[in-house]
């Protein structure tokens, strides 16, 4: 576990990293293609992750890192001791097109289980955080998921071109007609955190990586929500997996919809 002072230090590091997005000006040549279609990394992603690794290693010396980008210290190691899961910019495509819907997402695992998460959207000033056993907060105020199910709220989903054909568009018509509406916000960490503060009823994505959902998973669970895979098994932290997250009722309904689709 971590104490309040340590959690506060990590929060400040995440906040400072997020603020750099506000004054960012992307120049030609600062966007690079990764594997697969429409998969990008900018020089800002790399710089922010390198800075986070440098600063977070001072807070918990000996910790390991599982981050999205290739930077020094990112060994994708999950196991004994503390592991930080870092997405320096979740919503990179949004960032490239000035959508103002991107965040810095940092999760903390201990011996293979998630114990804390911080998600900061500097454009709106929304800062979600949670430490296992202490509840979840948005800008310091306690939050909890809505009591309802799918029919009472918005169902968010993620779709990445580099995972095209993953089946999300087969289930989408049902998610749409069973909810109030659907949304694809382009930042999984923000959409997961929005479940915790009641803006989303659920989130579905067919393949996504631990650095996208690690922080959000603790924030959701501490707010009374649930997150898992589509067969009901727990999320994985050493590799990507499909995820369904939401209010307990919405997740139960979505698992039924997906089962019926098979
Ligand atoms: C992506 C976003 C997107 C989700 C993708 C992620 P990135 O992360 O979270 O919403 O659908 O699966 O890879 O590339 O913007 O950090
Ligand atoms: Ca990213």
PDB file of C-alpha atoms and ligand atoms in Angstrom:
ATOM      1  CA  UNK A   1       0.000   0.000   0.000  1.00  0.00           C
ATOM      2  CA  UNK A   2       1.009   3.639  -0.242  1.00  0.00           C
ATOM      3  CA  UNK A   3       0.433   6.375   2.310  1.00  0.00           C
ATOM      4  CA  UNK A   4      -1.418   9.641   1.702  1.00  0.00           C
ATOM      5  CA  UNK A   5       1.781  11.678   1.326  1.00  0.00           C
ATOM      6  CA  UNK A   6       3.055   9.335  -1.404  1.00  0.00           C
ATOM      7  CA  UNK A   7      -0.292   9.423  -3.222  1.00  0.00           C
ATOM      8  CA  UNK A   8      -0.200  13.230  -3.082  1.00  0.00           C
ATOM      9  CA  UNK A   9       3.324  13.351  -4.551  1.00  0.00           C
ATOM     10  CA  UNK A  10       2.259  11.101  -7.433  1.00  0.00           C
ATOM     11  CA  UNK A  11      -0.822  13.241  -8.013  1.00  0.00           C
ATOM     12  CA  UNK A  12       1.333  16.378  -8.306  1.00  0.00           C
ATOM     13  CA  UNK A  13       3.674  14.659 -10.777  1.00  0.00           C
ATOM     14  CA  UNK A  14       0.701  13.606 -12.932  1.00  0.00           C
ATOM     15  CA  UNK A  15      -0.797  17.101 -12.734  1.00  0.00           C
ATOM     16  CA  UNK A  16       2.447  18.802 -13.796  1.00  0.00           C
ATOM     17  CA  UNK A  17       2.855  16.350 -16.680  1.00  0.00           C
ATOM     18  CA  UNK A  18      -0.722  17.013 -17.824  1.00  0.00           C
ATOM     19  CA  UNK A  19      -0.276  20.773 -17.757  1.00  0.00           C
ATOM     20  CA  UNK A  20       2.429  20.547 -20.421  1.00  0.00           C
ATOM     21  CA  UNK A  21      -0.326  19.551 -22.880  1.00  0.00           C
ATOM     22  CA  UNK A  22      -1.994  22.919 -22.476  1.00  0.00           C
ATOM     23  CA  UNK A  23       0.894  24.835 -24.023  1.00  0.00           C
ATOM     24  CA  UNK A  24       1.853  22.146 -26.567  1.00  0.00           C
ATOM     25  CA  UNK A  25       2.196  23.089 -30.241  1.00  0.00           C
ATOM     26  CA  UNK A  26       2.697  20.085 -32.462  1.00  0.00           C
ATOM     27  CA  UNK A  27       5.033  20.779 -35.382  1.00  0.00           C
ATOM     28  CA  UNK A  28       5.361  18.810 -38.603  1.00  0.00           C
ATOM     29  CA  UNK A  29       7.867  16.058 -37.975  1.00  0.00           C
ATOM     30  CA  UNK A  30       6.765  15.571 -34.351  1.00  0.00           C
ATOM     31  CA  UNK A  31       4.171  12.894 -35.232  1.00  0.00           C
ATOM     32  CA  UNK A  32       5.368   9.368 -36.002  1.00  0.00           C
ATOM     33  CA  UNK A  33       3.585   6.244 -37.206  1.00  0.00           C
ATOM     34  CA  UNK A  34       3.635   3.097 -35.027  1.00  0.00           C
ATOM     35  CA  UNK A  35       2.565  -0.458 -35.983  1.00  0.00           C
ATOM     36  CA  UNK A  36      -0.716  -0.741 -37.876  1.00  0.00           C
ATOM     37  CA  UNK A  37      -3.010   1.875 -39.458  1.00  0.00           C
ATOM     38  CA  UNK A  38      -3.695   5.178 -37.686  1.00  0.00           C
ATOM     39  CA  UNK A  39      -1.422   4.350 -34.748  1.00  0.00           C
ATOM     40  CA  UNK A  40       0.573   7.428 -33.784  1.00  0.00           C
ATOM     41  CA  UNK A  41       3.089   8.649 -31.267  1.00  0.00           C
ATOM     42  CA  UNK A  42       4.118  12.284 -30.947  1.00  0.00           C
ATOM     43  CA  UNK A  43       7.287  13.702 -29.449  1.00  0.00           C
ATOM     44  CA  UNK A  44       5.086  14.899 -26.565  1.00  0.00           C
ATOM     45  CA  UNK A  45       4.024  11.305 -25.714  1.00  0.00           C
ATOM     46  CA  UNK A  46       7.678  10.305 -25.512  1.00  0.00           C
ATOM     47  CA  UNK A  47       8.821  13.368 -23.559  1.00  0.00           C
ATOM     48  CA  UNK A  48       5.987  13.134 -21.034  1.00  0.00           C
ATOM     49  CA  UNK A  49       6.539   9.414 -20.432  1.00  0.00           C
ATOM     50  CA  UNK A  50      10.317   9.895 -19.987  1.00  0.00           C
ATOM     51  CA  UNK A  51       9.645  12.655 -17.474  1.00  0.00           C
ATOM     52  CA  UNK A  52       7.059  10.567 -15.581  1.00  0.00           C
ATOM     53  CA  UNK A  53       9.455   7.623 -15.328  1.00  0.00           C
ATOM     54  CA  UNK A  54      12.231   9.879 -14.048  1.00  0.00           C
ATOM     55  CA  UNK A  55      10.062  11.523 -11.418  1.00  0.00           C
ATOM     56  CA  UNK A  56       8.039   8.487 -10.317  1.00  0.00           C
ATOM     57  CA  UNK A  57      11.196   6.406  -9.773  1.00  0.00           C
ATOM     58  CA  UNK A  58      12.249   8.944  -7.173  1.00  0.00           C
ATOM     59  CA  UNK A  59       8.940   8.505  -5.310  1.00  0.00           C
ATOM     60  CA  UNK A  60       9.097   4.697  -5.186  1.00  0.00           C
ATOM     61  CA  UNK A  61      12.716   3.665  -5.798  1.00  0.00           C
ATOM     62  CA  UNK A  62      13.052   0.205  -7.327  1.00  0.00           C
ATOM     63  CA  UNK A  63       9.605   0.303  -8.959  1.00  0.00           C
ATOM     64  CA  UNK A  64       9.113  -0.959 -12.515  1.00  0.00           C
ATOM     65  CA  UNK A  65       7.240   0.542 -15.453  1.00  0.00           C
ATOM     66  CA  UNK A  66       4.762  -0.628 -18.065  1.00  0.00           C
ATOM     67  CA  UNK A  67       4.295   2.383 -20.328  1.00  0.00           C
ATOM     68  CA  UNK A  68       2.956   2.836 -23.819  1.00  0.00           C
ATOM     69  CA  UNK A  69       6.037   4.357 -25.454  1.00  0.00           C
ATOM     70  CA  UNK A  70       9.610   3.214 -25.975  1.00  0.00           C
ATOM     71  CA  UNK A  71      11.634   5.212 -23.457  1.00  0.00           C
ATOM     72  CA  UNK A  72      14.482   4.423 -21.088  1.00  0.00           C
ATOM     73  CA  UNK A  73      13.258   2.502 -18.043  1.00  0.00           C
ATOM     74  CA  UNK A  74      10.093   1.191 -19.685  1.00  0.00           C
ATOM     75  CA  UNK A  75      10.698  -2.530 -19.382  1.00  0.00           C
ATOM     76  CA  UNK A  76       7.058  -3.649 -19.530  1.00  0.00           C
ATOM     77  CA  UNK A  77       7.771  -5.578 -16.365  1.00  0.00           C
ATOM     78  CA  UNK A  78       4.850  -6.519 -14.100  1.00  0.00           C
ATOM     79  CA  UNK A  79       5.453  -8.642 -11.044  1.00  0.00           C
ATOM     80  CA  UNK A  80       6.937  -8.237  -7.607  1.00  0.00           C
ATOM     81  CA  UNK A  81       6.917  -4.841  -5.942  1.00  0.00           C
ATOM     82  CA  UNK A  82       5.477  -1.667  -7.399  1.00  0.00           C
ATOM     83  CA  UNK A  83       4.672  -1.230 -11.111  1.00  0.00           C
ATOM     84  CA  UNK A  84       3.541   2.031 -12.662  1.00  0.00           C
ATOM     85  CA  UNK A  85       1.297   1.702 -15.728  1.00  0.00           C
ATOM     86  CA  UNK A  86       1.745   4.868 -17.760  1.00  0.00           C
ATOM     87  CA  UNK A  87      -0.132   6.303 -20.676  1.00  0.00           C
ATOM     88  CA  UNK A  88       1.560   9.689 -21.119  1.00  0.00           C
ATOM     89  CA  UNK A  89      -1.171  10.868 -23.505  1.00  0.00           C
ATOM     90  CA  UNK A  90      -4.276   8.731 -23.667  1.00  0.00           C
ATOM     91  CA  UNK A  91      -6.100  10.115 -26.662  1.00  0.00           C
ATOM     92  CA  UNK A  92      -3.078  10.768 -28.878  1.00  0.00           C
ATOM     93  CA  UNK A  93      -5.181  11.184 -32.031  1.00  0.00           C
ATOM     94  CA  UNK A  94      -7.427  13.651 -30.169  1.00  0.00           C
ATOM     95  CA  UNK A  95      -4.271  15.526 -29.137  1.00  0.00           C
ATOM     96  CA  UNK A  96      -3.038  15.653 -32.748  1.00  0.00           C
ATOM     97  CA  UNK A  97      -6.313  17.247 -33.857  1.00  0.00           C
ATOM     98  CA  UNK A  98      -6.768  19.582 -30.897  1.00  0.00           C
ATOM     99  CA  UNK A  99      -9.889  17.790 -29.629  1.00  0.00           C
ATOM    100  CA  UNK A 100      -9.079  18.722 -26.041  1.00  0.00           C
ATOM    101  CA  UNK A 101     -10.102  15.276 -24.828  1.00  0.00           C
ATOM    102  CA  UNK A 102      -6.860  13.615 -23.786  1.00  0.00           C
ATOM    103  CA  UNK A 103      -5.327  12.802 -20.424  1.00  0.00           C
ATOM    104  CA  UNK A 104      -2.314  11.558 -18.545  1.00  0.00           C
ATOM    105  CA  UNK A 105      -3.115   8.177 -17.008  1.00  0.00           C
ATOM    106  CA  UNK A 106      -0.967   6.587 -14.299  1.00  0.00           C
ATOM    107  CA  UNK A 107      -1.911   3.403 -12.460  1.00  0.00           C
ATOM    108  CA  UNK A 108       0.011   1.743  -9.650  1.00  0.00           C
ATOM    109  CA  UNK A 109       0.152  -2.005  -9.146  1.00  0.00           C
ATOM    110  CA  UNK A 110       1.698  -3.896  -6.238  1.00  0.00           C
ATOM    111  CA  UNK A 111       2.724  -7.541  -6.602  1.00  0.00           C
ATOM    112  CA  UNK A 112       0.478  -7.918  -9.645  1.00  0.00           C
ATOM    113  CA  UNK A 113      -2.683  -6.186  -8.295  1.00  0.00           C
ATOM    114  CA  UNK A 114      -3.828  -2.640  -8.965  1.00  0.00           C
ATOM    115  CA  UNK A 115      -3.754  -0.442  -5.863  1.00  0.00           C
ATOM    116  CA  UNK A 116      -4.140   3.138  -7.146  1.00  0.00           C
ATOM    117  CA  UNK A 117      -4.901   5.266 -10.202  1.00  0.00           C
ATOM    118  CA  UNK A 118      -4.657   8.895 -11.353  1.00  0.00           C
ATOM    119  CA  UNK A 119      -6.285  10.252 -14.534  1.00  0.00           C
ATOM    120  CA  UNK A 120      -5.933  13.938 -15.381  1.00  0.00           C
ATOM    121  CA  UNK A 121      -7.617  15.758 -18.268  1.00  0.00           C
ATOM    122  CA  UNK A 122      -5.883  19.150 -18.237  1.00  0.00           C
ATOM    123  CA  UNK A 123      -8.318  20.647 -20.777  1.00  0.00           C
ATOM    124  CA  UNK A 124     -11.312  20.326 -18.464  1.00  0.00           C
ATOM    125  CA  UNK A 125      -9.347  20.326 -15.215  1.00  0.00           C
ATOM    126  CA  UNK A 126     -10.906  16.971 -14.254  1.00  0.00           C
ATOM    127  CA  UNK A 127      -8.616  14.926 -12.029  1.00  0.00           C
ATOM    128  CA  UNK A 128      -9.879  11.476 -11.048  1.00  0.00           C
ATOM    129  CA  UNK A 129      -7.972   9.423  -8.507  1.00  0.00           C
ATOM    130  CA  UNK A 130      -8.364   6.444  -6.223  1.00  0.00           C
ATOM    131  CA  UNK A 131      -6.300   4.508  -3.721  1.00  0.00           C
ATOM    132  CA  UNK A 132      -7.548   0.999  -3.004  1.00  0.00           C
ATOM    133  CA  UNK A 133      -9.724   0.986   0.124  1.00  0.00           C
ATOM    134  CA  UNK A 134     -10.029   4.785   0.300  1.00  0.00           C
ATOM    135  CA  UNK A 135     -12.682   5.460  -2.354  1.00  0.00           C
ATOM    136  CA  UNK A 136     -12.503   7.377  -5.621  1.00  0.00           C
ATOM    137  CA  UNK A 137     -12.506  11.137  -6.088  1.00  0.00           C
ATOM    138  CA  UNK A 138     -12.958  13.716  -8.833  1.00  0.00           C
ATOM    139  CA  UNK A 139     -11.109  16.935  -8.023  1.00  0.00           C
ATOM    140  CA  UNK A 140     -10.963  15.848  -4.395  1.00  0.00           C
ATOM    141  CA  UNK A 141     -14.698  15.056  -4.010  1.00  0.00           C
ATOM    142  CA  UNK A 142     -15.892  11.506  -3.369  1.00  0.00           C
ATOM    143  CA  UNK A 143     -17.630   9.954  -6.390  1.00  0.00           C
ATOM    144  CA  UNK A 144     -19.681   6.839  -7.035  1.00  0.00           C
ATOM    145  CA  UNK A 145     -21.158   5.172 -10.090  1.00  0.00           C
ATOM    146  CA  UNK A 146     -24.820   5.665 -10.933  1.00  0.00           C
ATOM    147  CA  UNK A 147     -27.200   3.050  -9.563  1.00  0.00           C
ATOM    148  CA  UNK A 148     -28.854   2.286 -12.904  1.00  0.00           C
ATOM    149  CA  UNK A 149     -28.117   0.016 -15.827  1.00  0.00           C
ATOM    150  CA  UNK A 150     -27.504   0.411 -19.539  1.00  0.00           C
ATOM    151  CA  UNK A 151     -30.974   1.793 -20.259  1.00  0.00           C
ATOM    152  CA  UNK A 152     -30.346   4.663 -17.809  1.00  0.00           C
ATOM    153  CA  UNK A 153     -27.183   6.081 -19.308  1.00  0.00           C
ATOM    154  CA  UNK A 154     -24.552   6.538 -22.009  1.00  0.00           C
ATOM    155  CA  UNK A 155     -22.551   3.561 -23.215  1.00  0.00           C
ATOM    156  CA  UNK A 156     -19.054   4.568 -24.326  1.00  0.00           C
ATOM    157  CA  UNK A 157     -16.898   2.369 -26.517  1.00  0.00           C
ATOM    158  CA  UNK A 158     -13.415   2.326 -28.004  1.00  0.00           C
ATOM    159  CA  UNK A 159     -12.522   1.485 -31.591  1.00  0.00           C
ATOM    160  CA  UNK A 160      -8.978   1.679 -32.916  1.00  0.00           C
ATOM    161  CA  UNK A 161      -8.161   1.419 -36.630  1.00  0.00           C
ATOM    162  CA  UNK A 162      -5.168  -0.790 -35.789  1.00  0.00           C
ATOM    163  CA  UNK A 163      -7.633  -3.321 -34.299  1.00  0.00           C
ATOM    164  CA  UNK A 164     -10.104  -3.064 -37.177  1.00  0.00           C
ATOM    165  CA  UNK A 165     -12.335  -6.147 -37.464  1.00  0.00           C
ATOM    166  CA  UNK A 166     -12.290  -6.771 -33.699  1.00  0.00           C
ATOM    167  CA  UNK A 167     -16.090  -7.143 -33.658  1.00  0.00           C
ATOM    168  CA  UNK A 168     -17.072  -3.934 -31.840  1.00  0.00           C
ATOM    169  CA  UNK A 169     -19.348  -2.897 -34.702  1.00  0.00           C
ATOM    170  CA  UNK A 170     -21.269  -6.180 -34.392  1.00  0.00           C
ATOM    171  CA  UNK A 171     -22.382  -5.427 -30.830  1.00  0.00           C
ATOM    172  CA  UNK A 172     -22.752  -1.666 -31.231  1.00  0.00           C
ATOM    173  CA  UNK A 173     -26.334  -1.706 -32.602  1.00  0.00           C
ATOM    174  CA  UNK A 174     -27.476  -3.569 -29.475  1.00  0.00           C
ATOM    175  CA  UNK A 175     -25.518  -1.306 -27.116  1.00  0.00           C
ATOM    176  CA  UNK A 176     -27.125   1.657 -28.887  1.00  0.00           C
ATOM    177  CA  UNK A 177     -30.697   0.406 -28.730  1.00  0.00           C
ATOM    178  CA  UNK A 178     -30.408  -0.774 -25.113  1.00  0.00           C
ATOM    179  CA  UNK A 179     -28.820   2.467 -23.785  1.00  0.00           C
ATOM    180  CA  UNK A 180     -29.661   6.178 -23.995  1.00  0.00           C
ATOM    181  CA  UNK A 181     -26.913   6.573 -26.608  1.00  0.00           C
ATOM    182  CA  UNK A 182     -23.367   5.554 -27.475  1.00  0.00           C
ATOM    183  CA  UNK A 183     -20.153   7.637 -27.584  1.00  0.00           C
ATOM    184  CA  UNK A 184     -16.618   7.086 -28.803  1.00  0.00           C
ATOM    185  CA  UNK A 185     -14.486   9.688 -27.022  1.00  0.00           C
ATOM    186  CA  UNK A 186     -11.033   8.594 -28.185  1.00  0.00           C
ATOM    187  CA  UNK A 187      -9.550   8.278 -24.685  1.00  0.00           C
ATOM    188  CA  UNK A 188     -10.317   5.055 -22.871  1.00  0.00           C
ATOM    189  CA  UNK A 189      -8.908   6.339 -19.574  1.00  0.00           C
ATOM    190  CA  UNK A 190     -11.243   9.350 -19.603  1.00  0.00           C
ATOM    191  CA  UNK A 191     -14.255   7.261 -20.587  1.00  0.00           C
ATOM    192  CA  UNK A 192     -13.513   4.718 -17.844  1.00  0.00           C
ATOM    193  CA  UNK A 193     -13.122   7.474 -15.263  1.00  0.00           C
ATOM    194  CA  UNK A 194     -16.414   8.991 -16.416  1.00  0.00           C
ATOM    195  CA  UNK A 195     -18.134   5.798 -15.273  1.00  0.00           C
ATOM    196  CA  UNK A 196     -16.825   6.441 -11.765  1.00  0.00           C
ATOM    197  CA  UNK A 197     -18.222   9.973 -11.700  1.00  0.00           C
ATOM    198  CA  UNK A 198     -21.557   9.010 -13.230  1.00  0.00           C
ATOM    199  CA  UNK A 199     -21.256  10.439 -16.759  1.00  0.00           C
ATOM    200  CA  UNK A 200     -21.019   7.037 -18.454  1.00  0.00           C
ATOM    201  CA  UNK A 201     -22.983   3.907 -17.597  1.00  0.00           C
ATOM    202  CA  UNK A 202     -20.469   1.614 -19.286  1.00  0.00           C
ATOM    203  CA  UNK A 203     -17.424   1.234 -21.526  1.00  0.00           C
ATOM    204  CA  UNK A 204     -16.655  -1.535 -24.007  1.00  0.00           C
ATOM    205  CA  UNK A 205     -13.542  -2.188 -26.099  1.00  0.00           C
ATOM    206  CA  UNK A 206     -12.551  -5.428 -27.796  1.00  0.00           C
ATOM    207  CA  UNK A 207      -8.786  -5.111 -27.348  1.00  0.00           C
ATOM    208  CA  UNK A 208      -6.988  -2.601 -25.231  1.00  0.00           C
ATOM    209  CA  UNK A 209      -3.722  -2.407 -23.297  1.00  0.00           C
ATOM    210  CA  UNK A 210      -3.015  -2.337 -19.535  1.00  0.00           C
ATOM    211  CA  UNK A 211      -1.657   1.238 -19.612  1.00  0.00           C
ATOM    212  CA  UNK A 212      -5.044   2.352 -21.039  1.00  0.00           C
ATOM    213  CA  UNK A 213      -7.186   0.772 -18.299  1.00  0.00           C
ATOM    214  CA  UNK A 214      -4.949   0.145 -15.250  1.00  0.00           C
ATOM    215  CA  UNK A 215      -5.581   3.519 -13.564  1.00  0.00           C
ATOM    216  CA  UNK A 216      -9.261   3.572 -14.570  1.00  0.00           C
ATOM    217  CA  UNK A 217      -9.836   0.081 -13.179  1.00  0.00           C
ATOM    218  CA  UNK A 218      -9.094   1.156  -9.584  1.00  0.00           C
ATOM    219  CA  UNK A 219     -11.033   4.405  -9.979  1.00  0.00           C
ATOM    220  CA  UNK A 220     -14.103   2.474 -11.203  1.00  0.00           C
ATOM    221  CA  UNK A 221     -13.917  -0.235  -8.555  1.00  0.00           C
ATOM    222  CA  UNK A 222     -13.434   2.264  -5.742  1.00  0.00           C
ATOM    223  CA  UNK A 223     -16.517   4.111  -7.022  1.00  0.00           C
ATOM    224  CA  UNK A 224     -18.606   0.932  -6.805  1.00  0.00           C
ATOM    225  CA  UNK A 225     -18.364  -0.118 -10.452  1.00  0.00           C
ATOM    226  CA  UNK A 226     -16.968  -3.238 -12.058  1.00  0.00           C
ATOM    227  CA  UNK A 227     -14.453  -3.999 -14.793  1.00  0.00           C
ATOM    228  CA  UNK A 228     -13.494  -7.303 -16.368  1.00  0.00           C
ATOM    229  CA  UNK A 229     -13.151  -9.204 -19.605  1.00  0.00           C
ATOM    230  CA  UNK A 230     -16.057 -10.207 -21.850  1.00  0.00           C
ATOM    231  CA  UNK A 231     -16.100 -13.783 -20.548  1.00  0.00           C
ATOM    232  CA  UNK A 232     -16.359 -12.464 -16.991  1.00  0.00           C
ATOM    233  CA  UNK A 233     -12.697 -13.122 -16.094  1.00  0.00           C
ATOM    234  CA  UNK A 234     -10.541 -10.407 -14.478  1.00  0.00           C
ATOM    235  CA  UNK A 235      -8.558  -7.902 -16.561  1.00  0.00           C
ATOM    236  CA  UNK A 236      -4.942  -8.826 -17.285  1.00  0.00           C
ATOM    237  CA  UNK A 237      -2.038  -6.569 -16.320  1.00  0.00           C
ATOM    238  CA  UNK A 238       0.845  -8.195 -18.208  1.00  0.00           C
ATOM    239  CA  UNK A 239      -0.855  -7.986 -21.632  1.00  0.00           C
ATOM    240  CA  UNK A 240      -3.893  -6.452 -23.334  1.00  0.00           C
ATOM    241  CA  UNK A 241      -7.411  -7.879 -23.217  1.00  0.00           C
ATOM    242  CA  UNK A 242     -11.028  -7.055 -24.122  1.00  0.00           C
ATOM    243  CA  UNK A 243     -12.816  -5.016 -21.452  1.00  0.00           C
ATOM    244  CA  UNK A 244     -16.326  -4.309 -20.228  1.00  0.00           C
ATOM    245  CA  UNK A 245     -16.658  -1.781 -17.417  1.00  0.00           C
ATOM    246  CA  UNK A 246     -19.563   0.020 -15.863  1.00  0.00           C
ATOM    247  CA  UNK A 247     -22.203   0.046 -13.201  1.00  0.00           C
ATOM    248  CA  UNK A 248     -22.776  -3.500 -11.892  1.00  0.00           C
ATOM    249  CA  UNK A 249     -26.154  -3.648 -13.658  1.00  0.00           C
ATOM    250  CA  UNK A 250     -24.853  -2.325 -16.996  1.00  0.00           C
ATOM    251  CA  UNK A 251     -21.937  -4.765 -17.039  1.00  0.00           C
ATOM    252  CA  UNK A 252     -24.262  -7.721 -16.355  1.00  0.00           C
ATOM    253  CA  UNK A 253     -26.480  -6.610 -19.252  1.00  0.00           C
ATOM    254  CA  UNK A 254     -23.542  -6.160 -21.646  1.00  0.00           C
ATOM    255  CA  UNK A 255     -22.125  -9.585 -20.804  1.00  0.00           C
ATOM    256  CA  UNK A 256     -25.528 -11.062 -21.731  1.00  0.00           C
ATOM    257  CA  UNK A 257     -25.599  -9.104 -25.020  1.00  0.00           C
ATOM    258  CA  UNK A 258     -22.100 -10.318 -25.916  1.00  0.00           C
ATOM    259  CA  UNK A 259     -22.924 -13.911 -25.001  1.00  0.00           C
ATOM    260  CA  UNK A 260     -25.999 -13.816 -27.228  1.00  0.00           C
ATOM    261  CA  UNK A 261     -23.913 -12.396 -30.098  1.00  0.00           C
ATOM    262  CA  UNK A 262     -21.561 -15.426 -30.162  1.00  0.00           C
TER     263      UNK A 262
HETATM  264  C1  LIG B   1      -6.170   4.802 -27.400  1.00  0.00           C
HETATM  265  C2  LIG B   1      -7.392   5.475 -26.839  1.00  0.00           C
HETATM  266  C3  LIG B   1      -8.617   5.015 -27.579  1.00  0.00           C
HETATM  267  C4  LIG B   1      -8.785   3.518 -27.506  1.00  0.00           C
HETATM  268  C5  LIG B   1      -7.532   2.839 -28.033  1.00  0.00           C
HETATM  269  C6  LIG B   1      -6.316   3.312 -27.284  1.00  0.00           C
HETATM  270  P1  LIG B   1      -3.931   6.197 -27.275  1.00  0.00           P
HETATM  271  O1  LIG B   1      -5.011   5.157 -26.699  1.00  0.00           O
HETATM  272  O2  LIG B   1      -7.536   5.195 -25.472  1.00  0.00           O
HETATM  273  O3  LIG B   1      -9.768   5.601 -27.022  1.00  0.00           O
HETATM  274  O4  LIG B   1      -9.883   3.141 -28.267  1.00  0.00           O
HETATM  275  O5  LIG B   1      -7.642   1.439 -27.877  1.00  0.00           O
HETATM  276  O6  LIG B   1      -5.157   2.700 -27.810  1.00  0.00           O
HETATM  277  O7  LIG B   1      -3.292   5.550 -28.465  1.00  0.00           O
HETATM  278  O8  LIG B   1      -4.653   7.418 -27.637  1.00  0.00           O
HETATM  279  O9  LIG B   1      -2.999   6.363 -26.131  1.00  0.00           O
HETATM  280 CA1  LIG B   2      -1.136   6.948 -25.445  1.00  0.00          CA
END
